[in-house]
CSV table of C-alpha atoms in Angstrom, one decimal:
chain,number,residue,atom,x,y,z
A,3,MET,CA,43.9,250.1,30.0
A,4,ILE,CA,41.9,253.4,30.0
A,5,ARG,CA,42.3,253.7,33.8
A,6,THR,CA,46.1,253.3,33.4
A,7,VAL,CA,46.4,256.0,30.7
A,8,THR,CA,44.1,258.3,32.7
A,9,THR,CA,46.2,257.8,35.9
A,10,GLY,CA,49.4,258.4,33.9
A,11,VAL,CA,48.1,261.6,32.4
A,12,ALA,CA,46.9,262.9,35.8
A,13,LEU,CA,50.3,262.1,37.4
A,14,ALA,CA,52.2,263.8,34.6
A,15,THR,CA,50.0,266.9,34.9
A,16,LEU,CA,50.6,267.1,38.6
A,17,MET,CA,54.3,266.7,38.3
A,18,ALA,CA,54.5,269.2,35.4
A,19,GLY,CA,52.8,271.8,37.7
A,20,ALA,CA,55.4,271.2,40.4
A,21,ALA,CA,58.2,271.4,38.0
A,22,PHE,CA,57.2,274.9,37.0
A,23,ALA,CA,56.9,276.2,40.6
A,24,GLU,CA,59.7,278.7,41.4
A,25,THR,CA,61.7,279.1,44.6
A,26,PHE,CA,62.7,282.6,45.6
A,27,GLU,CA,65.5,283.3,48.1
A,28,VAL,CA,65.1,286.3,50.4
A,29,LYS,CA,68.0,287.5,52.6
A,30,MET,CA,67.3,289.0,56.0
A,31,LEU,CA,70.0,291.7,56.3
A,32,ASN,CA,71.2,294.4,58.7
A,33,LYS,CA,72.3,296.5,55.6
A,34,GLY,CA,71.1,296.1,52.1
A,35,SER,CA,73.0,296.5,48.8
A,36,ASP,CA,71.6,300.0,48.5
A,37,GLY,CA,72.8,301.0,52.0
A,38,GLU,CA,69.3,300.9,53.6
A,39,ARG,CA,69.4,299.4,57.1
A,40,MET,CA,67.2,296.5,58.3
A,41,VAL,CA,65.9,295.0,55.0
A,42,PHE,CA,64.7,292.0,53.3
A,43,GLU,CA,66.5,291.6,49.9
A,44,PRO,CA,64.6,291.5,47.6
A,45,ALA,CA,61.9,293.6,49.3
A,46,PHE,CA,59.3,292.7,46.6
A,47,ILE,CA,58.4,289.4,44.9
A,48,GLN,CA,55.8,288.7,42.3
A,49,ALA,CA,55.0,285.0,42.6
A,50,ALA,CA,52.6,282.5,41.2
A,51,PRO,CA,50.4,280.2,43.4
A,52,GLY,CA,52.5,277.2,44.5
A,53,ASP,CA,55.8,279.1,44.4
A,54,THR,CA,58.1,278.8,47.4
A,55,ILE,CA,59.8,281.6,49.3
A,56,LYS,CA,62.9,280.7,51.3
A,57,PHE,CA,64.0,283.3,53.9
A,58,LEU,CA,67.7,283.1,54.6
A,59,ALA,CA,69.1,284.1,58.0
A,60,SER,CA,72.0,286.1,56.4
A,61,ASP,CA,72.5,288.3,59.4
A,62,LYS,CA,71.7,287.5,63.0
A,63,GLY,CA,68.7,288.9,64.9
A,64,HIS,CA,66.0,288.6,62.2
A,65,ASN,CA,62.9,286.6,61.5
A,66,ALA,CA,60.2,286.6,58.8
A,67,GLU,CA,56.5,286.4,59.6
A,68,THR,CA,53.2,287.7,58.2
A,69,GLY,CA,52.1,290.9,59.7
A,70,LYS,CA,48.8,291.1,61.5
A,71,GLY,CA,46.0,291.9,58.9
A,72,LEU,CA,48.5,291.8,56.1
A,73,ILE,CA,47.5,288.6,54.4
A,74,PRO,CA,44.8,287.6,51.9
A,75,GLU,CA,41.5,286.6,53.4
A,76,GLY,CA,41.4,282.9,54.1
A,77,ALA,CA,45.2,282.5,53.7
A,78,GLU,CA,47.4,281.0,56.5
A,79,GLY,CA,50.1,283.2,58.0
A,80,PHE,CA,53.5,282.0,58.9
A,81,LYS,CA,56.0,282.9,61.7
A,82,GLY,CA,59.7,282.0,61.6
A,83,LYS,CA,62.0,282.0,64.6
A,84,ILE,CA,64.8,284.5,65.2
A,85,ASN,CA,68.1,283.5,63.4
A,86,GLN,CA,66.4,280.6,61.5
A,87,GLU,CA,65.7,280.0,57.9
A,88,ILE,CA,62.1,279.4,57.0
A,89,GLU,CA,60.6,278.1,53.7
A,90,ILE,CA,57.0,278.6,52.8
A,91,THR,CA,54.8,277.8,49.8
A,92,LEU,CA,52.1,280.2,49.0
A,93,ASP,CA,49.0,278.8,47.4
A,94,ALA,CA,46.4,281.6,48.1
A,95,GLU,CA,46.4,284.5,45.7
A,96,GLY,CA,46.7,287.9,47.2
A,97,VAL,CA,49.1,290.4,48.8
A,98,TYR,CA,51.2,289.3,51.8
A,99,GLY,CA,53.0,291.8,54.0
A,100,VAL,CA,56.0,290.2,55.7
A,101,ILE,CA,57.7,291.7,58.7
A,102,CYS,CA,60.8,291.1,60.9
A,103,LYS,CA,59.2,291.3,64.3
A,104,PRO,CA,62.2,292.8,66.1
A,105,HIS,CA,62.8,295.5,63.4
A,106,TYR,CA,59.2,296.2,62.2
A,107,ALA,CA,59.3,299.8,63.6
A,108,MET,CA,62.6,300.3,61.7
A,109,GLY,CA,60.8,299.4,58.5
A,110,MET,CA,62.0,295.9,58.0
A,111,VAL,CA,59.2,294.7,55.7
A,112,MET,CA,58.6,293.1,52.3
A,113,THR,CA,55.7,292.5,50.0
A,114,ILE,CA,54.9,289.3,48.2
A,115,VAL,CA,52.2,289.4,45.6
A,116,VAL,CA,50.8,286.0,44.6
A,117,GLY,CA,49.0,286.0,41.3
A,118,ASP,CA,47.8,288.9,39.2
A,119,VAL,CA,46.1,290.9,41.9
A,120,GLN,CA,46.0,294.4,43.4
A,121,PRO,CA,46.3,295.1,47.1
A,122,PRO,CA,42.9,295.6,48.9
A,123,GLU,CA,42.0,299.2,49.7
A,124,ASP,CA,42.4,298.6,53.4
A,125,PHE,CA,45.8,296.7,53.1
A,126,LEU,CA,47.7,299.2,55.3
A,127,ALA,CA,44.7,300.3,57.4
A,128,GLY,CA,45.8,298.7,60.6
A,129,ARG,CA,48.5,299.7,63.0
A,130,VAL,CA,51.6,299.9,60.8
A,131,PRO,CA,54.7,301.8,62.0
A,132,LYS,CA,55.4,305.0,60.0
A,133,LYS,CA,58.7,303.7,58.4
A,134,ALA,CA,57.2,300.3,57.7
A,135,LYS,CA,54.2,301.9,56.0
A,136,LYS,CA,56.4,304.1,53.9
A,137,ARG,CA,58.4,301.1,52.7
A,138,PHE,CA,55.2,299.0,52.0
A,139,GLU,CA,53.8,301.9,49.9
A,140,ALA,CA,57.1,302.1,47.9
A,141,GLN,CA,57.0,298.3,47.3
A,142,LEU,CA,53.4,298.4,46.1
A,143,ALA,CA,53.8,301.5,43.9
A,144,GLY,CA,54.8,299.4,40.9
A,145,LEU,CA,51.7,297.3,40.8
């Protein structure tokens, strides 16, 4: 009897956690609602561990992938194909820099912050194109 109750409580707890996870939709666009070209919309998401991000292929010619050196230590990166939607669940807390590979130099980037964290000091220390770096800095300014 105790085993049955314990198993039931454990299953309910697991299912309750999944029920509270959020799914965010991000459009990959040639032109955003503010007139900016080559954007993810929204360009910044504050998520909780276990939340899902769904990248929508709203305009052709885009993908979503983690930028080199722009993910939390120990986290797994992701790489979507051009013109295809990708859905990812982020469990590791930290700051994720997402890029569109073909339009990275044009500044097509977004930031996902998982948990209540600050970006590491060296987050933008690697090779980041000028326009992309400017957009990342603007996205992180509100933290």
